[in-house]
Amino acid sequence: VIDGALLYPWISNQLQTNHSILPTDRPLYVICASGGRSSQASAFLFTNGHKCIYNVLGGMGAWLGASYPTVKP
């Protein structure tokens, strides 16, 4: 897990239910395992008023491949 990340799995509808509590005045970075679900989540967030969305290309696979830090949940 990325330190400080909120876990809202796309298939659980947690993001769809809780998106209104996410900030709209600062960037949101969206990541999944490989990039497919985060692309869907990013589009959903944009449609629902979150205008500064970054979909992390390559997902956690790319994050780990680049040796970026993670923490145990």
Short mmCIF file of N, CA, C and O in Angstrom, two decimals:
data_model
loop_
_atom_site.label_atom_id
_atom_site.label_comp_id
_atom_site.label_asym_id
_atom_site.label_seq_id
_atom_site.Cartn_x
_atom_site.Cartn_y
_atom_site.Cartn_z
N VAL A 1 0.85 -1.18 0.00
CA VAL A 1 0.00 0.00 0.00
C VAL A 1 0.89 1.24 0.00
O VAL A 1 1.94 1.25 0.64
N ILE A 2 0.44 2.27 -0.68
CA ILE A 2 1.16 3.54 -0.68
C ILE A 2 0.81 4.29 0.59
O ILE A 2 -0.36 4.39 0.96
N ASP A 3 1.82 4.79 1.28
CA ASP A 3 1.61 5.50 2.54
C ASP A 3 0.62 6.65 2.34
O ASP A 3 0.78 7.46 1.43
N GLY A 4 -0.40 6.71 3.18
CA GLY A 4 -1.39 7.78 3.14
C GLY A 4 -2.54 7.53 2.17
O GLY A 4 -3.45 8.35 2.08
N ALA A 5 -2.50 6.42 1.45
CA ALA A 5 -3.54 6.13 0.46
C ALA A 5 -4.86 5.74 1.14
O ALA A 5 -4.86 5.11 2.20
N LEU A 6 -5.95 6.12 0.51
CA LEU A 6 -7.26 5.66 0.91
C LEU A 6 -7.62 4.49 0.01
O LEU A 6 -7.40 4.56 -1.21
N LEU A 7 -8.15 3.44 0.57
CA LEU A 7 -8.47 2.25 -0.22
C LEU A 7 -9.97 2.21 -0.49
O LEU A 7 -10.77 1.93 0.39
N TYR A 8 -10.32 2.51 -1.73
CA TYR A 8 -11.70 2.46 -2.19
C TYR A 8 -11.75 1.55 -3.43
O TYR A 8 -11.73 2.04 -4.56
N PRO A 9 -11.80 0.24 -3.24
CA PRO A 9 -11.81 -0.66 -4.40
C PRO A 9 -12.98 -0.37 -5.34
O PRO A 9 -14.12 -0.24 -4.89
N TRP A 10 -12.69 -0.25 -6.62
CA TRP A 10 -13.69 0.10 -7.61
C TRP A 10 -14.85 -0.89 -7.61
O TRP A 10 -16.02 -0.50 -7.63
N ILE A 11 -14.57 -2.17 -7.56
CA ILE A 11 -15.63 -3.18 -7.66
C ILE A 11 -16.51 -3.26 -6.40
O ILE A 11 -17.57 -3.84 -6.44
N SER A 12 -16.06 -2.65 -5.31
CA SER A 12 -16.84 -2.70 -4.07
C SER A 12 -17.86 -1.57 -3.97
O SER A 12 -18.66 -1.55 -3.04
N ASN A 13 -17.83 -0.63 -4.92
CA ASN A 13 -18.69 0.56 -4.91
C ASN A 13 -18.38 1.52 -3.77
O ASN A 13 -19.12 2.47 -3.54
N GLN A 14 -17.28 1.31 -3.05
CA GLN A 14 -16.91 2.23 -1.98
C GLN A 14 -16.59 3.62 -2.53
O GLN A 14 -16.93 4.63 -1.92
N LEU A 15 -15.93 3.68 -3.67
CA LEU A 15 -15.61 4.97 -4.27
C LEU A 15 -16.89 5.69 -4.70
O LEU A 15 -17.07 6.88 -4.43
N GLN A 16 -17.78 4.96 -5.34
CA GLN A 16 -19.02 5.56 -5.80
C GLN A 16 -19.84 6.09 -4.62
O GLN A 16 -20.48 7.13 -4.71
N THR A 17 -19.80 5.40 -3.49
CA THR A 17 -20.54 5.80 -2.31
C THR A 17 -19.88 6.96 -1.58
O THR A 17 -20.56 7.83 -1.05
N ASN A 18 -18.55 6.99 -1.54
CA ASN A 18 -17.81 7.95 -0.71
C ASN A 18 -17.11 9.08 -1.45
O ASN A 18 -16.43 9.88 -0.82
N HIS A 19 -17.27 9.17 -2.76
CA HIS A 19 -16.51 10.17 -3.52
C HIS A 19 -16.77 11.60 -3.04
O HIS A 19 -15.90 12.46 -3.14
N SER A 20 -17.93 11.86 -2.49
CA SER A 20 -18.26 13.24 -2.09
C SER A 20 -17.43 13.73 -0.91
O SER A 20 -17.33 14.93 -0.69
N ILE A 21 -16.80 12.82 -0.18
CA ILE A 21 -15.95 13.25 0.94
C ILE A 21 -14.51 13.54 0.49
O ILE A 21 -13.73 14.08 1.26
N LEU A 22 -14.19 13.20 -0.75
CA LEU A 22 -12.85 13.45 -1.27
C LEU A 22 -12.73 14.92 -1.68
O LEU A 22 -13.70 15.52 -2.14
N PRO A 23 -11.55 15.50 -1.52
CA PRO A 23 -11.38 16.92 -1.86
C PRO A 23 -11.53 17.18 -3.36
O PRO A 23 -11.13 16.35 -4.17
N THR A 24 -12.10 18.32 -3.69
CA THR A 24 -12.19 18.74 -5.09
C THR A 24 -11.23 19.88 -5.38
O THR A 24 -11.13 20.32 -6.52
N ASP A 25 -10.52 20.34 -4.35
CA ASP A 25 -9.64 21.50 -4.51
C ASP A 25 -8.16 21.14 -4.57
O ASP A 25 -7.30 22.01 -4.48
N ARG A 26 -7.86 19.87 -4.72
CA ARG A 26 -6.46 19.46 -4.84
C ARG A 26 -6.40 18.17 -5.67
O ARG A 26 -7.41 17.49 -5.84
N PRO A 27 -5.24 17.83 -6.19
CA PRO A 27 -5.12 16.64 -7.05
C PRO A 27 -5.45 15.34 -6.31
O PRO A 27 -5.18 15.20 -5.13
N LEU A 28 -6.03 14.42 -7.07
CA LEU A 28 -6.26 13.06 -6.59
C LEU A 28 -5.48 12.12 -7.51
O LEU A 28 -5.55 12.25 -8.74
N TYR A 29 -4.75 11.21 -6.92
CA TYR A 29 -4.00 10.21 -7.67
C TYR A 29 -4.71 8.88 -7.49
O TYR A 29 -4.96 8.46 -6.37
N VAL A 30 -5.03 8.24 -8.60
CA VAL A 30 -5.83 7.01 -8.58
C VAL A 30 -4.96 5.88 -9.10
O VAL A 30 -4.33 6.00 -10.16
N ILE A 31 -4.93 4.78 -8.36
CA ILE A 31 -4.05 3.65 -8.73
C ILE A 31 -4.76 2.34 -8.44
O ILE A 31 -5.55 2.22 -7.50
N CYS A 32 -4.51 1.36 -9.28
CA CYS A 32 -4.99 -0.01 -9.06
C CYS A 32 -3.81 -0.95 -9.37
O CYS A 32 -2.67 -0.51 -9.40
N ALA A 33 -4.10 -2.20 -9.62
CA ALA A 33 -3.01 -3.15 -9.86
C ALA A 33 -2.27 -2.86 -11.17
O ALA A 33 -1.05 -2.85 -11.20
N SER A 34 -3.04 -2.62 -12.26
CA SER A 34 -2.37 -2.44 -13.55
C SER A 34 -2.82 -1.20 -14.33
O SER A 34 -2.19 -0.85 -15.31
N GLY A 35 -3.89 -0.56 -13.94
CA GLY A 35 -4.32 0.67 -14.60
C GLY A 35 -5.72 0.67 -15.16
O GLY A 35 -6.26 1.73 -15.47
N GLY A 36 -6.34 -0.49 -15.31
CA GLY A 36 -7.69 -0.56 -15.90
C GLY A 36 -8.78 -0.02 -15.01
O GLY A 36 -9.56 0.85 -15.42
N ARG A 37 -8.85 -0.51 -13.80
CA ARG A 37 -9.89 -0.05 -12.87
C ARG A 37 -9.66 1.40 -12.46
O ARG A 37 -10.62 2.16 -12.28
N SER A 38 -8.41 1.79 -12.33
CA SER A 38 -8.15 3.18 -11.94
C SER A 38 -8.57 4.13 -13.06
O SER A 38 -8.98 5.27 -12.79
N SER A 39 -8.53 3.69 -14.30
CA SER A 39 -9.01 4.50 -15.41
C SER A 39 -10.51 4.71 -15.29
O SER A 39 -11.01 5.83 -15.48
N GLN A 40 -11.24 3.66 -14.96
CA GLN A 40 -12.69 3.77 -14.76
C GLN A 40 -12.99 4.68 -13.57
O GLN A 40 -13.88 5.53 -13.65
N ALA A 41 -12.25 4.51 -12.49
CA ALA A 41 -12.46 5.32 -11.29
C ALA A 41 -12.15 6.78 -11.57
O ALA A 41 -12.87 7.67 -11.11
N SER A 42 -11.10 7.04 -12.33
CA SER A 42 -10.73 8.41 -12.67
C SER A 42 -11.83 9.08 -13.48
O SER A 42 -12.18 10.24 -13.23
N ALA A 43 -12.38 8.37 -14.44
CA ALA A 43 -13.47 8.92 -15.26
C ALA A 43 -14.69 9.20 -14.40
O ALA A 43 -15.34 10.24 -14.55
N PHE A 44 -15.00 8.30 -13.48
CA PHE A 44 -16.12 8.51 -12.57
C PHE A 44 -15.91 9.75 -11.72
O PHE A 44 -16.80 10.58 -11.58
N LEU A 45 -14.73 9.89 -11.16
CA LEU A 45 -14.44 11.04 -10.31
C LEU A 45 -14.55 12.34 -11.11
O LEU A 45 -15.12 13.32 -10.64
N PHE A 46 -14.00 12.35 -12.31
CA PHE A 46 -14.07 13.55 -13.15
C PHE A 46 -15.52 13.94 -13.43
O PHE A 46 -15.90 15.10 -13.31
N THR A 47 -16.32 12.95 -13.78
CA THR A 47 -17.73 13.19 -14.06
C THR A 47 -18.48 13.72 -12.84
O THR A 47 -19.47 14.42 -12.97
N ASN A 48 -17.96 13.40 -11.67
CA ASN A 48 -18.63 13.80 -10.43
C ASN A 48 -17.94 14.96 -9.73
O ASN A 48 -18.01 15.09 -8.50
N GLY A 49 -17.29 15.83 -10.50
CA GLY A 49 -16.81 17.09 -9.96
C GLY A 49 -15.36 17.17 -9.54
O GLY A 49 -14.90 18.23 -9.11
N HIS A 50 -14.62 16.10 -9.63
CA HIS A 50 -13.21 16.11 -9.26
C HIS A 50 -12.41 16.36 -10.53
O HIS A 50 -12.29 15.47 -11.37
N LYS A 51 -11.90 17.56 -10.70
CA LYS A 51 -11.32 17.95 -11.98
C LYS A 51 -9.81 17.76 -12.10
O LYS A 51 -9.27 17.84 -13.18
N CYS A 52 -9.12 17.49 -11.02
CA CYS A 52 -7.67 17.32 -11.08
C CYS A 52 -7.34 15.88 -10.68
O CYS A 52 -7.00 15.59 -9.54
N ILE A 53 -7.45 14.98 -11.64
CA ILE A 53 -7.29 13.54 -11.41
C ILE A 53 -6.05 13.05 -12.16
O ILE A 53 -5.85 13.38 -13.33
N TYR A 54 -5.25 12.27 -11.48
CA TYR A 54 -4.09 11.62 -12.12
C TYR A 54 -4.25 10.12 -11.98
O TYR A 54 -4.26 9.58 -10.87
N ASN A 55 -4.38 9.44 -13.12
CA ASN A 55 -4.43 7.99 -13.14
C ASN A 55 -2.98 7.50 -13.25
O ASN A 55 -2.29 7.80 -14.22
N VAL A 56 -2.52 6.76 -12.27
CA VAL A 56 -1.13 6.29 -12.24
C VAL A 56 -0.99 5.16 -13.26
O VAL A 56 -1.48 4.04 -13.04
N LEU A 57 -0.36 5.48 -14.39
CA LEU A 57 -0.21 4.51 -15.47
C LEU A 57 0.65 3.33 -15.02
O LEU A 57 1.68 3.50 -14.40
N GLY A 58 0.18 2.15 -15.35
CA GLY A 58 0.91 0.94 -14.99
C GLY A 58 0.56 0.43 -13.60
O GLY A 58 0.98 -0.67 -13.23
N GLY A 59 -0.17 1.22 -12.83
CA GLY A 59 -0.65 0.79 -11.52
C GLY A 59 0.44 0.45 -10.52
O GLY A 59 1.58 0.90 -10.61
N MET A 60 0.07 -0.40 -9.58
CA MET A 60 1.01 -0.80 -8.53
C MET A 60 2.18 -1.60 -9.08
O MET A 60 3.28 -1.55 -8.53
N GLY A 61 1.94 -2.29 -10.19
CA GLY A 61 3.05 -3.02 -10.81
C GLY A 61 4.17 -2.07 -11.21
O GLY A 61 5.34 -2.32 -10.95
N ALA A 62 3.80 -0.95 -11.83
CA ALA A 62 4.80 0.05 -12.22
C ALA A 62 5.39 0.73 -11.00
O ALA A 62 6.59 1.01 -10.96
N TRP A 63 4.56 1.00 -10.00
CA TRP A 63 5.03 1.64 -8.76
C TRP A 63 6.10 0.78 -8.11
O TRP A 63 7.19 1.26 -7.76
N LEU A 64 5.81 -0.49 -7.94
CA LEU A 64 6.77 -1.41 -7.31
C LEU A 64 7.99 -1.61 -8.20
O LEU A 64 9.12 -1.69 -7.69
N GLY A 65 7.78 -1.68 -9.52
CA GLY A 65 8.88 -1.84 -10.45
C GLY A 65 9.86 -0.68 -10.41
O GLY A 65 11.04 -0.84 -10.69
N ALA A 66 9.35 0.50 -10.05
CA ALA A 66 10.20 1.69 -9.93
C ALA A 66 10.81 1.81 -8.55
O ALA A 66 11.52 2.77 -8.26
N SER A 67 10.54 0.83 -7.70
CA SER A 67 11.05 0.80 -6.29
C SER A 67 10.59 1.99 -5.46
O SER A 67 11.30 2.45 -4.59
N TYR A 68 9.37 2.50 -5.78
CA TYR A 68 8.80 3.55 -4.93
C TYR A 68 8.36 2.94 -3.60
O TYR A 68 8.08 1.74 -3.53
N PRO A 69 8.30 3.73 -2.55
CA PRO A 69 8.02 3.16 -1.23
C PRO A 69 6.58 2.70 -1.04
O PRO A 69 5.65 3.25 -1.64
N THR A 70 6.45 1.70 -0.21
CA THR A 70 5.13 1.20 0.22
C THR A 70 5.21 0.90 1.71
O THR A 70 6.30 0.86 2.29
N VAL A 71 4.04 0.73 2.30
CA VAL A 71 3.96 0.36 3.72
C VAL A 71 3.01 -0.83 3.83
O VAL A 71 2.17 -1.06 2.97
N LYS A 72 3.14 -1.57 4.91
CA LYS A 72 2.21 -2.68 5.17
C LYS A 72 0.98 -2.10 5.84
O LYS A 72 1.08 -1.29 6.74
N PRO A 73 -0.21 -2.52 5.35
CA PRO A 73 -1.46 -1.99 5.93
C PRO A 73 -1.67 -2.43 7.37
O PRO A 73 -1.12 -3.36 7.84
#
